[in-house]
Amino acid sequence: MNENASSRCELVNMDHKTLVALSMVLSQVLVFAIANDMECIPGFQQKIFYVEQPSEFTEDQLVLNVQFNDCSGNEEVIYEVSNPDFKVEPDGSLIALRNITEVVRVLFIHARSPHTDDMAEVKILGRKERHNSSKNVLKVPRHLPFLRHRRAIVAPSISIPENQRIPFPKIVGRVVVSDRIPGSKIRLYGKGVDQEPKGIFRINENTGEVSVTKALDREAIPSYLLQVETTDENGKNIEGPVDLEILVIDQNDNRPIFREGPYVGHVLEGSPTGTTVMHMMAFDADDPTTDNAVLRYNILRQTPDKPSPNMFYIDPEKGDIVTVVSPALLDRETLSTPQYELIVEAKDMAGMDVGLIGTATATIVIDDKNDHPPEFTKKEFQATVKEGVTGVMVNLTVEDKDDPATGAWKAVYTIINGNPGQSFEIHTNPKTNEGMLSVVKPLDYEISAFHTLLIKVENEDPLIPDVGYGSSSTATVQITVLDVNESPVFHPDPMTVTTKENIQIGSQLFTVNATDPDTLQHQSIRYSILKDEAGWLYINPLNGTINTTFPLDRESTFVLNNTYTALILAIDNGSPPATGTGTFQITLEDINDNAPYIHPTSAYVCEDSKDLAVVILSASDRDLHPNSHPFKFELSKQTGSDKAWKITQLNHTHAQVSLLHNLKRANYNLPVTVTDSGKPPLTNNTELKVQVCSCKKTKMDCSSADAPHVSMFLLLLFSLSSLYYL
C-alpha cells in the first residue's frame, strides 16, 4: 500500500470528533489556498459543513463558523437560517437560540449582500452517518485546486435557491481562470445552457461570472452538471473541460398531499382504548432531507362530536389513527351514527407555524359485533291453514339491535318440536328478517285438526362469549287446520290394462275405483270420461265399469308406444262438488291386421343397358314382428315368349327386380306380390311400373316410349291372385 492510500485509511478511521474538527480545518486550508492562489470567488468558501449531533444544543452555543466573502468587503451581509432555532452572527458564527433536544438533520444558511448571495448546507450527523461522512469531508471537489497542484480553471460548485424572484439574470457564481492567455474566452455548455432545457445559465466569457436567467424548480431538476473550458479566439480548446455543478436549494414550495384516498378505516365496537384503526400518509415533493418535507399530522375536526369530541387520536409522526375512548363509549347500538369523519391535517416544516398544510378526510366505520341476540316480538303466534294446501301460512317477527348488513342481525329459524312428519318448513325473509313458516306437505283435517310448533331463532354469526340466547329467542306457533271438501282419489293411479287390438265392440276392459278422503262426510261418487281422443271408451257413471265402443287399433295415431291413454273423472256430491282425476292406460297387443306394401312402385331402365338390374324393392308392414318380416317377394308367372323379368330376394325386407334381356323402349306394368310372416299371412299385390327409355351419353329420353306393355298372361295371373287373397 502506498503512502497516500495508507494516510487515507487512517483518516477514514478517525473518531467523529476529529472528523468534525478536520472538516473545519480543511475548510480553512481550502479558503487559504484559494485566497493565496487565485483571485476572490464570491460566496461561501465552503458549501457543506458536518457537525456532530449532541444530546442537546444549549442556548447561545457556538455550533461552527462559516466563511462568506462577497469580494467587496462584506458590507451589509445578511444571514438567514432555515431553522428559526439558530442564527448566524455578522462574523459568521452559527449559534443556537434555545435549548434544543430534538433531532436536527440539516440546516441551510443563506447569505446575501448587495454584491452577491449564496447558500451553504450544515449536515448534523447521527451515529450511523459518522463513518460514511468521513469520506465526504475528505473528498475534495474536483473543481478545487489541491494543495500540491495549480490548475488554470477553478469552477467551484454553485448553490442556488429555487423560486428566486425577478430581476433576472442574477450572478450566482464565478469561474476563475489563472494564467489567462490574452484574447482567450471562457465557454460554458451542457444541459441548461446549449442543451434542453436551454438558456437557463450563461457565463461572461471574459470575467467568468455565471448567471441564472430565470427561477429554478428543484422538484423538476434538482441539479445541473455543466462543463467549462477556455478557448482561443478561433474557438479552439485551450484547457478543460472542467465540471461545474449547480445545486438547486429546496424552498418550502410544495404542500403535503394525501394521494392514496379515499381513506376508510374500520374498528370493531367495544375495542380497547388504543386500538389502531387506520394509517394516513401524505406526500411532500420538497427535499426529504430538509424540514420542508418533514410532516406532522393532526386531527382538525371530528364529525359527529358525540359522545366525545375526541374519539380518536393520530400519531403526529407516523400518521396512525387510534381509539382514545373507553370500550363502553364505542358501542355501535348507542351511537347516533356508526360512522365518523375526521378532517386530518398534514403540515410540513415539522409542524411549525410557517409550514404548509394539506388536508384529507378519513372515514371511520364502527363495525358491529354480535352482542345482541334476536328476540321474538311475541311468545305465541297463531296460524290457520286449509287442509290440502301448501305454502307460507304465517310470518314470525323478531327484533335485533345489531347491524342489518351483517350476520349478527340475520336470523336463522329452526323448528325444534312438533314436526315429526316434516310437514312444515321455516325460512328467513332476506329483506325483513322474518321467519316464513310454510306447509310443505298438505295437512289432513281428518287426521289432525291442530298442530303446535316450537320455533327457535339464532343469528348467522355466533354471539360474543359473554352474551347468550334467552327465552325470548323461542316462540310457540298454534296451527288450526280447516276442513275442506277434498277431491276423490283413484286407486291405483294410473290404472292399467292389457288387451289385444280389434277386440269385440262392447268388451269390458276395467272397473275403476275412487274413494273420498272426507271420511267424516258421507258422499257419493259419479264417474265420467274427461279425455278419450279416439272415442273408443264408455264408463258406467255409477260403478265405474269401462267398455269399448269402437275397435281398438294399435296402429292408430292416438296410440303411443303401444299404449292408449285416457283420463277419468270422479266427482263427489259435496258443496261445492270436488273432482278427482285418474289416468287409464290400455296396452294393446298386436295382431296381423295389416298387409305389407312395397316401395318404390315405379322404375326406369335404358333399352341398351348392359346392367340388367332394374330396381331394389323394399317392403314395410305396420304390424310388429312376427306379424311383419321376413317378407316373401314373387312375380306372377310368365310365358316363354314373355319371360323377360326375374325377382331375387336380397334379405328379409328387400328384393332385386332384373331383366333377363334387353327390351324395346316401352312402358311395362309388372305385377309383384309381397307376403308377411303372420299367422295367417297377409299378401299385397302391387303393380310395378317400369319405363324402358332411350339413353344417349348421360341423357335419358323416355318421351317416345310406347304405351304400357303387359302380356295378357301376366294380367290374367295377377287378377286371379288378387281374387284368391280376397
PDB file of N, CA and C in Angstrom, residues 309-362:
ATOM      1  N   PRO A 309     -65.834  14.612  21.714  1.00  0.00           N
ATOM      2  CA  PRO A 309     -65.250  15.283  20.545  1.00  0.00           C
ATOM      3  C   PRO A 309     -63.884  14.731  20.175  1.00  0.00           C
ATOM      4  N   ASN A 310     -63.327  13.919  21.058  1.00  0.00           N
ATOM      5  CA  ASN A 310     -62.001  13.342  20.810  1.00  0.00           C
ATOM      6  C   ASN A 310     -62.079  11.822  20.925  1.00  0.00           C
ATOM      7  N   MET A 311     -62.756  11.220  19.935  1.00  0.00           N
ATOM      8  CA  MET A 311     -62.876   9.764  19.929  1.00  0.00           C
ATOM      9  C   MET A 311     -61.596   9.104  19.434  1.00  0.00           C
ATOM     10  N   PHE A 312     -60.814   9.864  18.656  1.00  0.00           N
ATOM     11  CA  PHE A 312     -59.647   9.276  18.003  1.00  0.00           C
ATOM     12  C   PHE A 312     -58.446  10.209  18.134  1.00  0.00           C
ATOM     13  N   TYR A 313     -57.270   9.618  17.988  1.00  0.00           N
ATOM     14  CA  TYR A 313     -56.008  10.361  18.064  1.00  0.00           C
ATOM     15  C   TYR A 313     -55.121   9.879  16.923  1.00  0.00           C
ATOM     16  N   ILE A 314     -54.356  10.820  16.345  1.00  0.00           N
ATOM     17  CA  ILE A 314     -53.436  10.458  15.270  1.00  0.00           C
ATOM     18  C   ILE A 314     -52.009  10.706  15.731  1.00  0.00           C
ATOM     19  N   ASP A 315     -51.152   9.720  15.531  1.00  0.00           N
ATOM     20  CA  ASP A 315     -49.734   9.878  15.859  1.00  0.00           C
ATOM     21  C   ASP A 315     -49.166  10.963  14.946  1.00  0.00           C
ATOM     22  N   PRO A 316     -48.628  12.048  15.515  1.00  0.00           N
ATOM     23  CA  PRO A 316     -48.202  13.176  14.676  1.00  0.00           C
ATOM     24  C   PRO A 316     -47.104  12.814  13.685  1.00  0.00           C
ATOM     25  N   GLU A 317     -46.276  11.828  14.005  1.00  0.00           N
ATOM     26  CA  GLU A 317     -45.175  11.480  13.109  1.00  0.00           C
ATOM     27  C   GLU A 317     -45.527  10.298  12.203  1.00  0.00           C
ATOM     28  N   LYS A 318     -46.160   9.266  12.731  1.00  0.00           N
ATOM     29  CA  LYS A 318     -46.444   8.057  11.963  1.00  0.00           C
ATOM     30  C   LYS A 318     -47.736   8.146  11.155  1.00  0.00           C
ATOM     31  N   GLY A 319     -48.702   8.924  11.628  1.00  0.00           N
ATOM     32  CA  GLY A 319     -49.978   9.006  10.934  1.00  0.00           C
ATOM     33  C   GLY A 319     -50.940   7.901  11.291  1.00  0.00           C
ATOM     34  N   ASP A 320     -50.659   7.129  12.343  1.00  0.00           N
ATOM     35  CA  ASP A 320     -51.574   6.064  12.767  1.00  0.00           C
ATOM     36  C   ASP A 320     -52.713   6.666  13.579  1.00  0.00           C
ATOM     37  N   ILE A 321     -53.960   6.302  13.223  1.00  0.00           N
ATOM     38  CA  ILE A 321     -55.134   6.761  13.959  1.00  0.00           C
ATOM     39  C   ILE A 321     -55.564   5.652  14.908  1.00  0.00           C
ATOM     40  N   VAL A 322     -55.738   5.982  16.193  1.00  0.00           N
ATOM     41  CA  VAL A 322     -56.108   5.002  17.216  1.00  0.00           C
ATOM     42  C   VAL A 322     -57.309   5.526  17.992  1.00  0.00           C
ATOM     43  N   THR A 323     -57.988   4.602  18.676  1.00  0.00           N
ATOM     44  CA  THR A 323     -59.104   4.994  19.537  1.00  0.00           C
ATOM     45  C   THR A 323     -58.567   5.495  20.868  1.00  0.00           C
ATOM     46  N   VAL A 324     -59.269   6.490  21.446  1.00  0.00           N
ATOM     47  CA  VAL A 324     -58.832   7.038  22.742  1.00  0.00           C
ATOM     48  C   VAL A 324     -59.960   7.062  23.755  1.00  0.00           C
ATOM     49  N   VAL A 325     -61.125   6.486  23.395  1.00  0.00           N
ATOM     50  CA  VAL A 325     -62.232   6.431  24.350  1.00  0.00           C
ATOM     51  C   VAL A 325     -62.344   5.022  24.895  1.00  0.00           C
ATOM     52  N   SER A 326     -63.076   4.895  25.976  1.00  0.00           N
ATOM     53  CA  SER A 326     -63.252   3.587  26.602  1.00  0.00           C
ATOM     54  C   SER A 326     -64.100   2.695  25.710  1.00  0.00           C
ATOM     55  N   PRO A 327     -63.975   1.370  25.833  1.00  0.00           N
ATOM     56  CA  PRO A 327     -64.789   0.455  25.024  1.00  0.00           C
ATOM     57  C   PRO A 327     -66.286   0.679  25.191  1.00  0.00           C
ATOM     58  N   ALA A 328     -66.713   1.136  26.377  1.00  0.00           N
ATOM     59  CA  ALA A 328     -68.144   1.350  26.610  1.00  0.00           C
ATOM     60  C   ALA A 328     -68.703   2.463  25.729  1.00  0.00           C
ATOM     61  N   LEU A 329     -67.909   3.491  25.457  1.00  0.00           N
ATOM     62  CA  LEU A 329     -68.376   4.583  24.598  1.00  0.00           C
ATOM     63  C   LEU A 329     -68.378   4.183  23.136  1.00  0.00           C
ATOM     64  N   LEU A 330     -67.643   3.141  22.793  1.00  0.00           N
ATOM     65  CA  LEU A 330     -67.557   2.695  21.401  1.00  0.00           C
ATOM     66  C   LEU A 330     -68.608   1.608  21.153  1.00  0.00           C
ATOM     67  N   ASP A 331     -69.864   1.923  21.528  1.00  0.00           N
ATOM     68  CA  ASP A 331     -70.977   0.987  21.403  1.00  0.00           C
ATOM     69  C   ASP A 331     -71.812   1.389  20.198  1.00  0.00           C
ATOM     70  N   ARG A 332     -71.784   0.573  19.169  1.00  0.00           N
ATOM     71  CA  ARG A 332     -72.444   0.933  17.920  1.00  0.00           C
ATOM     72  C   ARG A 332     -73.938   1.159  18.097  1.00  0.00           C
ATOM     73  N   GLU A 333     -74.575   0.400  18.975  1.00  0.00           N
ATOM     74  CA  GLU A 333     -76.020   0.495  19.136  1.00  0.00           C
ATOM     75  C   GLU A 333     -76.447   1.771  19.873  1.00  0.00           C
ATOM     76  N   THR A 334     -75.548   2.401  20.613  1.00  0.00           N
ATOM     77  CA  THR A 334     -75.903   3.621  21.334  1.00  0.00           C
ATOM     78  C   THR A 334     -75.387   4.878  20.648  1.00  0.00           C
ATOM     79  N   LEU A 335     -74.553   4.716  19.635  1.00  0.00           N
ATOM     80  CA  LEU A 335     -74.036   5.884  18.919  1.00  0.00           C
ATOM     81  C   LEU A 335     -75.109   6.457  18.005  1.00  0.00           C
ATOM     82  N   SER A 336     -75.062   7.775  17.795  1.00  0.00           N
ATOM     83  CA  SER A 336     -76.025   8.415  16.899  1.00  0.00           C
ATOM     84  C   SER A 336     -75.806   7.972  15.460  1.00  0.00           C
ATOM     85  N   THR A 337     -74.577   7.623  15.128  1.00  0.00           N
ATOM     86  CA  THR A 337     -74.248   7.105  13.802  1.00  0.00           C
ATOM     87  C   THR A 337     -73.045   6.184  13.933  1.00  0.00           C
ATOM     88  N   PRO A 338     -72.986   5.112  13.156  1.00  0.00           N
ATOM     89  CA  PRO A 338     -71.827   4.206  13.251  1.00  0.00           C
ATOM     90  C   PRO A 338     -70.643   4.672  12.402  1.00  0.00           C
ATOM     91  N   GLN A 339     -70.695   5.901  11.898  1.00  0.00           N
ATOM     92  CA  GLN A 339     -69.637   6.370  11.002  1.00  0.00           C
ATOM     93  C   GLN A 339     -69.181   7.766  11.416  1.00  0.00           C
ATOM     94  N   TYR A 340     -67.865   7.939  11.471  1.00  0.00           N
ATOM     95  CA  TYR A 340     -67.273   9.230  11.816  1.00  0.00           C
ATOM     96  C   TYR A 340     -66.408   9.713  10.661  1.00  0.00           C
ATOM     97  N   GLU A 341     -66.378  11.045  10.513  1.00  0.00           N
ATOM     98  CA  GLU A 341     -65.496  11.658   9.528  1.00  0.00           C
ATOM     99  C   GLU A 341     -64.513  12.571  10.246  1.00  0.00           C
ATOM    100  N   LEU A 342     -63.232  12.370   9.940  1.00  0.00           N
ATOM    101  CA  LEU A 342     -62.173  13.169  10.543  1.00  0.00           C
ATOM    102  C   LEU A 342     -61.515  14.009   9.453  1.00  0.00           C
ATOM    103  N   ILE A 343     -61.311  15.302   9.743  1.00  0.00           N
ATOM    104  CA  ILE A 343     -60.504  16.154   8.869  1.00  0.00           C
ATOM    105  C   ILE A 343     -59.081  16.096   9.411  1.00  0.00           C
ATOM    106  N   VAL A 344     -58.190  15.477   8.639  1.00  0.00           N
ATOM    107  CA  VAL A 344     -56.810  15.263   9.071  1.00  0.00           C
ATOM    108  C   VAL A 344     -55.911  16.251   8.337  1.00  0.00           C
ATOM    109  N   GLU A 345     -55.018  16.872   9.118  1.00  0.00           N
ATOM    110  CA  GLU A 345     -54.088  17.856   8.569  1.00  0.00           C
ATOM    111  C   GLU A 345     -52.676  17.282   8.575  1.00  0.00           C
ATOM    112  N   ALA A 346     -51.964  17.528   7.483  1.00  0.00           N
ATOM    113  CA  ALA A 346     -50.535  17.237   7.431  1.00  0.00           C
ATOM    114  C   ALA A 346     -49.816  18.558   7.184  1.00  0.00           C
ATOM    115  N   LYS A 347     -48.854  18.902   8.083  1.00  0.00           N
ATOM    116  CA  LYS A 347     -48.126  20.166   7.969  1.00  0.00           C
ATOM    117  C   LYS A 347     -46.641  19.862   7.877  1.00  0.00           C
ATOM    118  N   ASP A 348     -45.976  20.515   6.902  1.00  0.00           N
ATOM    119  CA  ASP A 348     -44.535  20.308   6.774  1.00  0.00           C
ATOM    120  C   ASP A 348     -43.784  21.247   7.717  1.00  0.00           C
ATOM    121  N   MET A 349     -42.473  21.370   7.534  1.00  0.00           N
ATOM    122  CA  MET A 349     -41.605  22.105   8.461  1.00  0.00           C
ATOM    123  C   MET A 349     -41.753  21.560   9.882  1.00  0.00           C
ATOM    124  N   ALA A 350     -41.957  20.208   9.938  1.00  0.00           N
ATOM    125  CA  ALA A 350     -42.088  19.512  11.226  1.00  0.00           C
ATOM    126  C   ALA A 350     -43.209  20.080  12.067  1.00  0.00           C
ATOM    127  N   GLY A 351     -44.241  20.637  11.409  1.00  0.00           N
ATOM    128  CA  GLY A 351     -45.412  21.119  12.129  1.00  0.00           C
ATOM    129  C   GLY A 351     -45.313  22.544  12.620  1.00  0.00           C
ATOM    130  N   MET A 352     -44.248  23.262  12.277  1.00  0.00           N
ATOM    131  CA  MET A 352     -44.121  24.646  12.737  1.00  0.00           C
ATOM    132  C   MET A 352     -45.195  25.509  12.088  1.00  0.00           C
ATOM    133  N   ASP A 353     -45.427  26.676  12.693  1.00  0.00           N
ATOM    134  CA  ASP A 353     -46.477  27.560  12.202  1.00  0.00           C
ATOM    135  C   ASP A 353     -46.242  27.982  10.764  1.00  0.00           C
ATOM    136  N   VAL A 354     -44.991  28.047  10.332  1.00  0.00           N
ATOM    137  CA  VAL A 354     -44.697  28.500   8.972  1.00  0.00           C
ATOM    138  C   VAL A 354     -44.879  27.384   7.954  1.00  0.00           C
ATOM    139  N   GLY A 355     -45.171  26.188   8.402  1.00  0.00           N
ATOM    140  CA  GLY A 355     -45.297  25.056   7.498  1.00  0.00           C
ATOM    141  C   GLY A 355     -46.535  25.150   6.620  1.00  0.00           C
ATOM    142  N   LEU A 356     -46.451  24.500   5.451  1.00  0.00           N
ATOM    143  CA  LEU A 356     -47.585  24.421   4.543  1.00  0.00           C
ATOM    144  C   LEU A 356     -48.470  23.241   4.929  1.00  0.00           C
ATOM    145  N   ILE A 357     -49.755  23.350   4.590  1.00  0.00           N
ATOM    146  CA  ILE A 357     -50.750  22.403   5.102  1.00  0.00           C
ATOM    147  C   ILE A 357     -51.471  21.720   3.946  1.00  0.00           C
ATOM    148  N   GLY A 358     -51.709  20.431   4.130  1.00  0.00           N
ATOM    149  CA  GLY A 358     -52.597  19.665   3.259  1.00  0.00           C
ATOM    150  C   GLY A 358     -53.587  18.918   4.121  1.00  0.00           C
ATOM    151  N   THR A 359     -54.819  18.757   3.646  1.00  0.00           N
ATOM    152  CA  THR A 359     -55.845  18.075   4.445  1.00  0.00           C
ATOM    153  C   THR A 359     -56.499  16.960   3.643  1.00  0.00           C
ATOM    154  N   ALA A 360     -57.091  16.030   4.384  1.00  0.00           N
ATOM    155  CA  ALA A 360     -57.845  14.925   3.785  1.00  0.00           C
ATOM    156  C   ALA A 360     -58.910  14.485   4.769  1.00  0.00           C
ATOM    157  N   THR A 361     -59.911  13.806   4.241  1.00  0.00           N
ATOM    158  CA  THR A 361     -60.999  13.293   5.082  1.00  0.00           C
ATOM    159  C   THR A 361     -60.805  11.800   5.300  1.00  0.00           C
ATOM    160  N   ALA A 362     -60.850  11.415   6.551  1.00  0.00           N
ATOM    161  CA  ALA A 362     -60.779   9.997   6.918  1.00  0.00           C
ATOM    162  C   ALA A 362     -62.144   9.558   7.427  1.00  0.00           C
TER     163      ALA A 362
END
